[in-house]
CSV table of C-alpha atoms in Angstrom, one decimal:
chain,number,residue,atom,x,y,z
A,1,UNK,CA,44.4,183.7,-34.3
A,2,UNK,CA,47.8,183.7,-32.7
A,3,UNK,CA,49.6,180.2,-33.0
A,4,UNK,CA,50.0,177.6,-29.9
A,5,UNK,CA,53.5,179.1,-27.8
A,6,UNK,CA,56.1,176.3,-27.9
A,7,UNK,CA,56.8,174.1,-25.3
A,8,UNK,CA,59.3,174.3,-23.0
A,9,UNK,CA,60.0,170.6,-22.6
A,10,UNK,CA,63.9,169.4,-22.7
A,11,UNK,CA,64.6,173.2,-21.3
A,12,UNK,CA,66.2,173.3,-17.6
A,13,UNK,CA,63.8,175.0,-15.0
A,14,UNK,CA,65.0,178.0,-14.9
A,15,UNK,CA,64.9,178.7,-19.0
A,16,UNK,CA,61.5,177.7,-18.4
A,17,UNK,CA,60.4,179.9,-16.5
A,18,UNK,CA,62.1,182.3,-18.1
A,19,UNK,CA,60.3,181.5,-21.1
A,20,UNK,CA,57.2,181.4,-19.4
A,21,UNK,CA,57.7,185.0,-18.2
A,22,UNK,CA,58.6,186.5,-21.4
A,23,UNK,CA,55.9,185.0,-22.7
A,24,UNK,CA,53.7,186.2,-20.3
A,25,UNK,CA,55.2,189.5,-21.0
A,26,UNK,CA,54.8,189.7,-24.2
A,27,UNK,CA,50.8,188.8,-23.7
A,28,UNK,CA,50.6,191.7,-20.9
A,29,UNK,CA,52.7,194.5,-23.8
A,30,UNK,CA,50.1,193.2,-26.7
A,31,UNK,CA,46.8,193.8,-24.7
A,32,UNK,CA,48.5,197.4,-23.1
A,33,UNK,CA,49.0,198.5,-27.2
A,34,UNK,CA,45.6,197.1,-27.8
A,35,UNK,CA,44.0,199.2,-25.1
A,36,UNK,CA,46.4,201.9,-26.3
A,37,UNK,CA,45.1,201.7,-30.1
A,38,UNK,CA,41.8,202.4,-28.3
A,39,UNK,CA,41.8,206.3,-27.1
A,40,UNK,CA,42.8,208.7,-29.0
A,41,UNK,CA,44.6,210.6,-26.3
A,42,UNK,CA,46.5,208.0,-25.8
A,43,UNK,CA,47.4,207.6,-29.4
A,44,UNK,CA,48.4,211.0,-29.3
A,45,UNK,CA,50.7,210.7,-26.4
A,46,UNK,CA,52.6,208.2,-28.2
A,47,UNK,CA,53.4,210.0,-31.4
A,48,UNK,CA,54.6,212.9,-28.8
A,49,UNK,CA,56.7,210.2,-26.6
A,50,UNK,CA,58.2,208.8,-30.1
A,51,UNK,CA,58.7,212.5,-31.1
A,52,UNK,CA,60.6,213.4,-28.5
A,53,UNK,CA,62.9,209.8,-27.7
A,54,UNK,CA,63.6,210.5,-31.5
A,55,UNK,CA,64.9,213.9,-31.0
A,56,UNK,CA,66.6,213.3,-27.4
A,57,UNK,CA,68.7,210.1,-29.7
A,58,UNK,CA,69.4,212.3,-32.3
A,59,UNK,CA,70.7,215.2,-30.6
A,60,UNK,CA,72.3,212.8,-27.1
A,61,UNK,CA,73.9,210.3,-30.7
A,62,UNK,CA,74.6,212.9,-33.2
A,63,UNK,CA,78.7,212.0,-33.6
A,64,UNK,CA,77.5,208.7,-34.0
């Protein structure tokens, strides 16, 4: 079970809410890789999308 988030006391308003945005972020990215993890297709399309941003890096970074 995921641990408590920390509080955002002592933080001015607008850290805050950018805290609490992020946070709400990151709970909106888990459950999309959780639904994700669920169909296969969509597994698939995410080795092919990894696949290809690998290749497009390499070849777009290759001096590097």
């Amino acid at each position: 079970m995921p641990s408590a988030p920390p509080s955002d006391d002592g933080l001015a308003p607008e850290k805050a809410a950018l805290a609490a945005q992020l946070r709400a972020d990151l709970v909106r990215a888990t459950a999309m890789r959780a639904a994700a993890r669920q169909s296969a297709a969509d597994q698939a399309d995410r080795v092919r999308l990894r696949a290809f941003q690998a290749g497009r890096l390499a070849r777009t970074y290759a001096d590097l």
